mmCIF file of C-alpha atoms in Angstrom:
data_model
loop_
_atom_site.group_PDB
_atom_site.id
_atom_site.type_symbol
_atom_site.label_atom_id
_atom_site.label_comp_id
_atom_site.label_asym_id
_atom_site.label_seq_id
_atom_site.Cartn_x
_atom_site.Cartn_y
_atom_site.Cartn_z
ATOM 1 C CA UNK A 1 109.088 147.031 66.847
ATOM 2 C CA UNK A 2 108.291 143.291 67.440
ATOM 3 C CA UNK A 3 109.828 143.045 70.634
ATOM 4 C CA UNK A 4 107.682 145.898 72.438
ATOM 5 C CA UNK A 5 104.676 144.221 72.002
ATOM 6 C CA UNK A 6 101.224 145.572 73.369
ATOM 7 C CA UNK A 7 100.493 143.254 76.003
ATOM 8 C CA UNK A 8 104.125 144.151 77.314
ATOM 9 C CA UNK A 9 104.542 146.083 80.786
ATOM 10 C CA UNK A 10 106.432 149.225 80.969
ATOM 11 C CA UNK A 11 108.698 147.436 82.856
ATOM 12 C CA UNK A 12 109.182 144.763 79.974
ATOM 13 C CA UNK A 13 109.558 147.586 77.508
ATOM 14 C CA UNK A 14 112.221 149.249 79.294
ATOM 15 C CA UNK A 15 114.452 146.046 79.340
ATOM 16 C CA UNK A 16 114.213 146.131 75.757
ATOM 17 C CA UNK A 17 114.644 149.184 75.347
ATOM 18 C CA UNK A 18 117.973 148.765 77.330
ATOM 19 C CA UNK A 19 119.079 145.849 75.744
ATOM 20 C CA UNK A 20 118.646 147.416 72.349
ATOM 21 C CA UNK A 21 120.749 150.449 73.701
ATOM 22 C CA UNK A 22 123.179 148.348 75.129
ATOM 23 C CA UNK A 23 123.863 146.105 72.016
ATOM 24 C CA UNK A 24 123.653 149.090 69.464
ATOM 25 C CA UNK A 25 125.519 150.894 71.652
ATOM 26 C CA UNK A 26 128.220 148.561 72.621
ATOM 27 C CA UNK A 27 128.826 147.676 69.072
ATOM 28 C CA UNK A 28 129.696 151.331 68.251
ATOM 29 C CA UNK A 29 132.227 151.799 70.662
ATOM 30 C CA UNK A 30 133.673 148.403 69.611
ATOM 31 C CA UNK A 31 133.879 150.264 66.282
ATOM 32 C CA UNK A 32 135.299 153.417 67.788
ATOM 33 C CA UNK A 33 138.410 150.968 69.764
ATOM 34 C CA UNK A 34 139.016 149.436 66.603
ATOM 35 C CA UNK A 35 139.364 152.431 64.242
ATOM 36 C CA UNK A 36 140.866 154.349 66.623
ATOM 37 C CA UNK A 37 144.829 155.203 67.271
ATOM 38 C CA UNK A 38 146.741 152.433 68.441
ATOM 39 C CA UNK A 39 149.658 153.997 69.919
ATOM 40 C CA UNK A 40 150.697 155.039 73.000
ATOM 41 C CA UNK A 41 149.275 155.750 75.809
ATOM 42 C CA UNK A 42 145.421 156.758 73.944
ATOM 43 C CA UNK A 43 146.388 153.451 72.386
ATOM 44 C CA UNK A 44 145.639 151.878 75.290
ATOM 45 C CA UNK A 45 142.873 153.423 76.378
ATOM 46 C CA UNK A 46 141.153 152.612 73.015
ATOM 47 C CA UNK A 47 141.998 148.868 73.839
ATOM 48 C CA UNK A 48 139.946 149.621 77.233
ATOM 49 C CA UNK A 49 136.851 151.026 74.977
ATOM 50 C CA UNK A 50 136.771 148.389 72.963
ATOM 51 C CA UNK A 51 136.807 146.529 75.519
ATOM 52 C CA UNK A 52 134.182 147.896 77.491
ATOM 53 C CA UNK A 53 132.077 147.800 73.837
ATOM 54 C CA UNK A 54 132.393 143.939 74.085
ATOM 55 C CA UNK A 55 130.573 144.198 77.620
ATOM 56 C CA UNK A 56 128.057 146.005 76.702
ATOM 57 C CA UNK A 57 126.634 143.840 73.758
ATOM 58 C CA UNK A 58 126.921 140.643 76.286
ATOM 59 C CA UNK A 59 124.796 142.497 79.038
ATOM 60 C CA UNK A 60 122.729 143.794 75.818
ATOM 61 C CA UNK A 61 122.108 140.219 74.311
ATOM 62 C CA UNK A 62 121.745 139.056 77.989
ATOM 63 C CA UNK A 63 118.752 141.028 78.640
ATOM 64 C CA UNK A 64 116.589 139.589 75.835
ATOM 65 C CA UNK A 65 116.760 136.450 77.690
ATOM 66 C CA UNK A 66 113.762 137.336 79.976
ATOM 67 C CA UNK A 67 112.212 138.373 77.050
ATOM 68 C CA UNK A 68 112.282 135.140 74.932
ATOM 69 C CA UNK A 69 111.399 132.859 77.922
ATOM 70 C CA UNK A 70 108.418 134.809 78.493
ATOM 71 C CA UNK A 71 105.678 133.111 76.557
ATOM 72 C CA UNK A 72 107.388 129.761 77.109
ATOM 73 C CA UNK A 73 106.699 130.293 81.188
ATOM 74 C CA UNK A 74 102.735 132.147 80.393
ATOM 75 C CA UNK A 75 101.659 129.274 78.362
ATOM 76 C CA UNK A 76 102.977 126.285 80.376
ATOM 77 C CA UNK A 77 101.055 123.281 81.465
ATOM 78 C CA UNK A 78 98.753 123.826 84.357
ATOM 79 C CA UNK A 79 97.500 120.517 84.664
ATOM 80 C CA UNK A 80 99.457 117.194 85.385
ATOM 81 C CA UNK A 81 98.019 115.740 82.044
ATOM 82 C CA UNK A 82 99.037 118.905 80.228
ATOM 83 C CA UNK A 83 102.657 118.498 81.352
ATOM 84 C CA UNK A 84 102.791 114.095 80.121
ATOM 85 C CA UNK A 85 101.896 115.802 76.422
ATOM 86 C CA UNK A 86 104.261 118.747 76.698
ATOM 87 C CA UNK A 87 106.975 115.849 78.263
ATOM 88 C CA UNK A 88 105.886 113.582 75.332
ATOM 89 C CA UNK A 89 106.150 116.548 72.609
ATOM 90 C CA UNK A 90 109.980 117.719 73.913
ATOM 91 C CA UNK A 91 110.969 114.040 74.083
ATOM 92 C CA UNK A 92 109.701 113.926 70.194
ATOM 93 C CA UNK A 93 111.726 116.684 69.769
ATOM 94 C CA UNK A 94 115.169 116.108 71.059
ATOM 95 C CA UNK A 95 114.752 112.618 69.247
ATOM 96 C CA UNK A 96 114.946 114.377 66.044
ATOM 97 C CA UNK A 97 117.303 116.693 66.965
ATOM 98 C CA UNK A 98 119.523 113.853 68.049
ATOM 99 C CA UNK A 99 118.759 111.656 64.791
ATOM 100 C CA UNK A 100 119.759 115.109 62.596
ATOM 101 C CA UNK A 101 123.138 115.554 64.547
ATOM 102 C CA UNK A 102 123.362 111.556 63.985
ATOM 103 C CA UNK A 103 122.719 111.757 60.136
ATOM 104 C CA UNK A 104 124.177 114.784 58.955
ATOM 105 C CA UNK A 105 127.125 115.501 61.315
ATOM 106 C CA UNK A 106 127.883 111.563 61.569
ATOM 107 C CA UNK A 107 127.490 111.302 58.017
ATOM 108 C CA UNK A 108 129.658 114.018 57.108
ATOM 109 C CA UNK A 109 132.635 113.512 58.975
ATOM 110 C CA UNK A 110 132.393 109.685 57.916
ATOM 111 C CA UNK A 111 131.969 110.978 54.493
ATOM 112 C CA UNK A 112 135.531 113.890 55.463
ATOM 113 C CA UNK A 113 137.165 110.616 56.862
ATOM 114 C CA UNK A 114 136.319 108.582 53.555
ATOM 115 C CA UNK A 115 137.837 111.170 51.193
ATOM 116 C CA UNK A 116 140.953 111.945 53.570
ATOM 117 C CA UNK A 117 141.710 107.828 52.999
ATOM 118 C CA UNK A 118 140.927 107.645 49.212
ATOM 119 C CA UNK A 119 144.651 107.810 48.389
ATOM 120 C CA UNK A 120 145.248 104.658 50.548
ATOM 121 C CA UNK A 121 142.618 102.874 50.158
ATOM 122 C CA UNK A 122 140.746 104.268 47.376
ATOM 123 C CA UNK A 123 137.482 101.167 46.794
ATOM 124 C CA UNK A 124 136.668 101.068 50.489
ATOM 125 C CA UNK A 125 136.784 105.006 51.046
ATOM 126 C CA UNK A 126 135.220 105.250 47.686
ATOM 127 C CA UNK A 127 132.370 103.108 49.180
ATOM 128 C CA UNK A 128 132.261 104.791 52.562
ATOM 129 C CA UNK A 129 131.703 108.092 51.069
ATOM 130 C CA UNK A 130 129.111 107.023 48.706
ATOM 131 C CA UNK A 131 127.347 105.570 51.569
ATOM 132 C CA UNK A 132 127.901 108.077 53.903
ATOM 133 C CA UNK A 133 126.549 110.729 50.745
ATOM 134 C CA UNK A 134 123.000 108.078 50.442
ATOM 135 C CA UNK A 135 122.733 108.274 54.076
ATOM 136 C CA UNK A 136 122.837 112.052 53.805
ATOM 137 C CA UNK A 137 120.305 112.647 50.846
ATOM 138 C CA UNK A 138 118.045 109.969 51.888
ATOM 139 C CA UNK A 139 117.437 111.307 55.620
ATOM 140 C CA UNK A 140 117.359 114.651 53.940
ATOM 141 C CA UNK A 141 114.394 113.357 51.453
ATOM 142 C CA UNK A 142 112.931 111.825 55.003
ATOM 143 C CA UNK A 143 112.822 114.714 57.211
ATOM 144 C CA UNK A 144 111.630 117.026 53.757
ATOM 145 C CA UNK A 145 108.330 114.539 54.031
ATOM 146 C CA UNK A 146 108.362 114.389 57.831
ATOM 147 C CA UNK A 147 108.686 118.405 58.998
ATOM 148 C CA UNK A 148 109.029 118.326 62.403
ATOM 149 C CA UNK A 149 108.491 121.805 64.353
ATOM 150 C CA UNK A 150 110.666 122.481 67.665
ATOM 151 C CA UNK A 151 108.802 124.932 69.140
ATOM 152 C CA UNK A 152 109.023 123.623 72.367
ATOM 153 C CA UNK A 153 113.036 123.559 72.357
ATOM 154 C CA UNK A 154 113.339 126.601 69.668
ATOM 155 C CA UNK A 155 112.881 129.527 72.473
ATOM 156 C CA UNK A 156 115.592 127.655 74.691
ATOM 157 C CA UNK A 157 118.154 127.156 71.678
ATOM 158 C CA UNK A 158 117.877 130.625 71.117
ATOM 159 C CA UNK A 159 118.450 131.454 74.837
ATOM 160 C CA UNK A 160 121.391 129.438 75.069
ATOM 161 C CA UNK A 161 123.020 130.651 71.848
ATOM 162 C CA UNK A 162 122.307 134.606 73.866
ATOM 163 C CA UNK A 163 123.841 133.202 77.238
ATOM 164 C CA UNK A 164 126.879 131.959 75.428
ATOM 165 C CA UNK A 165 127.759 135.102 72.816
ATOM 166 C CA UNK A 166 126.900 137.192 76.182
ATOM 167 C CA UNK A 167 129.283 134.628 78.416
ATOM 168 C CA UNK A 168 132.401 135.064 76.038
ATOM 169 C CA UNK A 169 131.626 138.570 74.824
ATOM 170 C CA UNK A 170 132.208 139.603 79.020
ATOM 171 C CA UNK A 171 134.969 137.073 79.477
ATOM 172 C CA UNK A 172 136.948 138.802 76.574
ATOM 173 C CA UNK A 173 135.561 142.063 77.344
ATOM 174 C CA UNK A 174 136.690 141.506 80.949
ATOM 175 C CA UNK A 175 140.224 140.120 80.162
ATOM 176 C CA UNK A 176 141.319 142.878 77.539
ATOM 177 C CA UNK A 177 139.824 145.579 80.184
ATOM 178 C CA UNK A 178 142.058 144.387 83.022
ATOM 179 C CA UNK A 179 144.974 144.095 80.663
ATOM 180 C CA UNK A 180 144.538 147.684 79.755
ATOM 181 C CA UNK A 181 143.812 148.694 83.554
ATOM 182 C CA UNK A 182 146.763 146.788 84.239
ATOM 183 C CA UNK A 183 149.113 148.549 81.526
ATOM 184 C CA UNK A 184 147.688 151.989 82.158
ATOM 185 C CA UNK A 185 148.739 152.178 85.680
ATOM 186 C CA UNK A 186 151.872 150.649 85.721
ATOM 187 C CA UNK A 187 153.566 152.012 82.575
ATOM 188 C CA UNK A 188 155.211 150.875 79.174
ATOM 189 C CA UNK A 189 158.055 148.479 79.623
ATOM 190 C CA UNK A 190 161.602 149.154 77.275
ATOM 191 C CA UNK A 191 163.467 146.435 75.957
ATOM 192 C CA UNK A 192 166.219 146.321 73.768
ATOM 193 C CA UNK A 193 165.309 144.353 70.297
ATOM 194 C CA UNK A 194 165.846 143.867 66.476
ATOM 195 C CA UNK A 195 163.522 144.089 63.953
ATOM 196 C CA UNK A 196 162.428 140.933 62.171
ATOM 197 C CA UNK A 197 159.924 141.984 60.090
ATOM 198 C CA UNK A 198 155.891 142.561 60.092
ATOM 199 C CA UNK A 199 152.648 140.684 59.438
ATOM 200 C CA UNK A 200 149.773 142.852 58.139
ATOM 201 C CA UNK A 201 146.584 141.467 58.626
ATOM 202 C CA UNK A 202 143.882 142.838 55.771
ATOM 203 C CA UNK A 203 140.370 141.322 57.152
ATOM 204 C CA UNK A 204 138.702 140.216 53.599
ATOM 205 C CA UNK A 205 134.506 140.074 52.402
ATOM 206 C CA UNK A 206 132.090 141.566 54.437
ATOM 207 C CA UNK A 207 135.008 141.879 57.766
ATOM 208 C CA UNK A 208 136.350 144.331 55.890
ATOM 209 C CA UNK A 209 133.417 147.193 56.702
ATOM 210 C CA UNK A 210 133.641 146.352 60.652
ATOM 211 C CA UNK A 211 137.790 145.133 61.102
ATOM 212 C CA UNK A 212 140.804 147.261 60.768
ATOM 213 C CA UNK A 213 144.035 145.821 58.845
ATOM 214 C CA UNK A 214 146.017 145.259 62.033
ATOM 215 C CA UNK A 215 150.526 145.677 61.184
ATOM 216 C CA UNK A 216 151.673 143.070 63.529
ATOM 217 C CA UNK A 217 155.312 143.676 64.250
ATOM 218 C CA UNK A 218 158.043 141.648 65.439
ATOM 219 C CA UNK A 219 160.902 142.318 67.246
ATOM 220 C CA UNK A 220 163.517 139.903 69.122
ATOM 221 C CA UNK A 221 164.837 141.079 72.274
ATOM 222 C CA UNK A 222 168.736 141.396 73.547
ATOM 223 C CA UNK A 223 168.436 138.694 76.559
ATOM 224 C CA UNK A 224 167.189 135.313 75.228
ATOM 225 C CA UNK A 225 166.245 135.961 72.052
ATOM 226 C CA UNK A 226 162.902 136.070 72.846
ATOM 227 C CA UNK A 227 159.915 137.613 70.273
ATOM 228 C CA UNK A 228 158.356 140.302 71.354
ATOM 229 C CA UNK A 229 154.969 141.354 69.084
ATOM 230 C CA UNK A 230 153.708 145.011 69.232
ATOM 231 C CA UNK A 231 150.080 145.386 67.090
ATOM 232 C CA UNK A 232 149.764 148.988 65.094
ATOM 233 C CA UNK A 233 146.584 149.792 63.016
ATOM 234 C CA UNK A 234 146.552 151.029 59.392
ATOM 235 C CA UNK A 235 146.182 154.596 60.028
ATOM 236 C CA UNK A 236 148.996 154.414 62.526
ATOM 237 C CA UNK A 237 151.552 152.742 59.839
ATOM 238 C CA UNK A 238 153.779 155.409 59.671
ATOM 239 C CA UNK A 239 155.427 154.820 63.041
ATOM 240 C CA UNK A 240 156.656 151.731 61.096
ATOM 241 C CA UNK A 241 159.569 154.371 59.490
ATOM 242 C CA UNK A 242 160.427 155.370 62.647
ATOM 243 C CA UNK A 243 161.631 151.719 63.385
ATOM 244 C CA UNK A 244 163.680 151.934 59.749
ATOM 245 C CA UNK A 245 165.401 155.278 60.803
ATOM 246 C CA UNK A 246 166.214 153.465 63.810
ATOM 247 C CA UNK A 247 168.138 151.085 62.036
ATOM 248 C CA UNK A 248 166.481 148.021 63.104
ATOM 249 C CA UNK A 249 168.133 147.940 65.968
ATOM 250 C CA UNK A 250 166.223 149.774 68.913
ATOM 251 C CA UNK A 251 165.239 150.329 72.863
ATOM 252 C CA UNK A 252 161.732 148.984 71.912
ATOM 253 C CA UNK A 253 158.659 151.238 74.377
ATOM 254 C CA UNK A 254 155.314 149.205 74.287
ATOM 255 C CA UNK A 255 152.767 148.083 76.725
ATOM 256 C CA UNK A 256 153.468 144.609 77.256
ATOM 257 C CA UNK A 257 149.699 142.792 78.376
ATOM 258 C CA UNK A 258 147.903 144.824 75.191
ATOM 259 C CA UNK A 259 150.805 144.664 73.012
ATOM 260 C CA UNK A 260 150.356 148.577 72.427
ATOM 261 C CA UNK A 261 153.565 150.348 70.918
ATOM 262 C CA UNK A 262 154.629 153.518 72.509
ATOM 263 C CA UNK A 263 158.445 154.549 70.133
ATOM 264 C CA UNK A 264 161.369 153.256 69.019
ATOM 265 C CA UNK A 265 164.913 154.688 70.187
ATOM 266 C CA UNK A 266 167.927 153.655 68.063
ATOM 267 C CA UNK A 267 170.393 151.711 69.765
ATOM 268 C CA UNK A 268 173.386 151.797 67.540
ATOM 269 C CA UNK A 269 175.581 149.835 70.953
ATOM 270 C CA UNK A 270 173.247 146.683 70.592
ATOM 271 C CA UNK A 271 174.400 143.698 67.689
ATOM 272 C CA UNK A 272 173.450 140.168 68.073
ATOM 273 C CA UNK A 273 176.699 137.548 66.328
ATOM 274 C CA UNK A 274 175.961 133.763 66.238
ATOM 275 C CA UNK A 275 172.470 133.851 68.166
ATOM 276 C CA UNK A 276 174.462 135.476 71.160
ATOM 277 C CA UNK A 277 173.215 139.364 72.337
ATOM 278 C CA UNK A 278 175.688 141.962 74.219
ATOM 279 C CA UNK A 279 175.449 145.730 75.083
ATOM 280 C CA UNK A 280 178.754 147.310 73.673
#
């Protein structure tokens, strides 16, 4: 395994070890919350899981960040001279970094701008883009001649690409937790609705192995006509003809912060005439 190298301290090796565990790990509960039942009070605490699944592969990825700044720390300059070519070689660096964002994100969104305009004014965006596509092949044809290496800012891109999939991996992993914390120990709420129909949400490509289809369902309540949105996985879509026996009309039981649905109760009393709601 590359990153347990020999000259690595057991101490090194174990903080691999956990971040591999974590990340591994984490992503198989995240697998578990999402296949898992969806209603209910379980429901819930598979939102938790998942949840805790998303914390666990930030505090995995977050632990290889030691790891990759390692070297980068060993083999810096020692000497004031060594640190003026190390400056000089970084400045290089972020030069052509700057120049590529310049060329080919400046480039292409002139070129995107261009093209949006060609029904307007279709020479001058013609010309635009055309320039804007030169600019694009000719700096490519430049920096294919002139390869420049970052390996002085390569470790830290990859660190800060880590720190931020570990930053909003906990922040999400932190907000769904405390929404199912929250729902969990204060109860579903009831409300009395009316159908309006359902969104199902088939993930497509390569999604499809690690996403569930998702039946998002809603409902508009009695008091203010407000929309109300309960989320059901695929193997839970049979609760869906509960809701049609029901009539469409029902005393709606989810969890309202994860949006988990508990039943449906028929409520023949409730009708809704001109946009206006009333309990018979």
């Amino acid at each position: 395994m590359g990153f347990l190298r020999a000259d690595f301290t057991w101490g090194w090796k174990a903080l691999v070890i956990v971040g591999i565990a974590l990340l591994f790990g984490g992503f198989a509960v995240l697998m578990y919350g999402e296949f898992s039942p969806s209603i209910g009070l379980q429901g819930v605490i598979d939102y938790g899981i998942r949840a805790l699944g998303f914390v666990a592969m930030g505090v995995g990825v977050a632990c290889f960040v030691p790891v990759i700044l390692r070297d980068p720390w060993r083999s810096r300059p020692r000497t004031e001279e060594g640190w003026r070519t190390l400056r000089g070689e970084a400045a290089r660096e972020a030069g052509v970094i700057a120049l590529n964002l310049v060329c080919y994100v400046g480039a292409g969104l002139v070129a995107l701008g261009a093209l949006t305009a060609l029904g307007r004014a279709p020479v001058a965006a013609g010309i635009t883009m055309l320039i804007s596509l030169a600019v694009l092949v000719r700096y490519r044809w430049h920096r294919w001649k002139h390869r420049c290496t970052y390996d002085h800012f390569k470790p830290f891109g990859i660190v800060l690409i880590m720190l931020a999939f570990g930053l909003v991996a906990g922040i999400i992993g932190r907000m769904q937790a405390a929404d199912a914390i929250a729902d969990a120990a204060e109860g579903p709420s009831e409300e009395a609705c009316m159908l309006n129909g359902f969104k199902e949400q088939r993930p497509s490509g390569r999604g499809a192995a690690f996403n569930a289809t998702d039946l998002v369902i809603d409902f508009t309540t009695g008091v203010g006509n407000e929309h109300v949105y309960v989320s059901i996985k695929e193997q839970d879509r049979a609760v869906l003809q509960q809701i049609v026996d029901a009539g469409g009309f029902v005393i709606l039981t989810y969890y309202p912060r994860t949006n988990v649905f508990v039943r449906p109760e028929s409520s023949l009393g409730w009708r809704t005439t001109d946009n206006t709601s009333g309990a018979n």
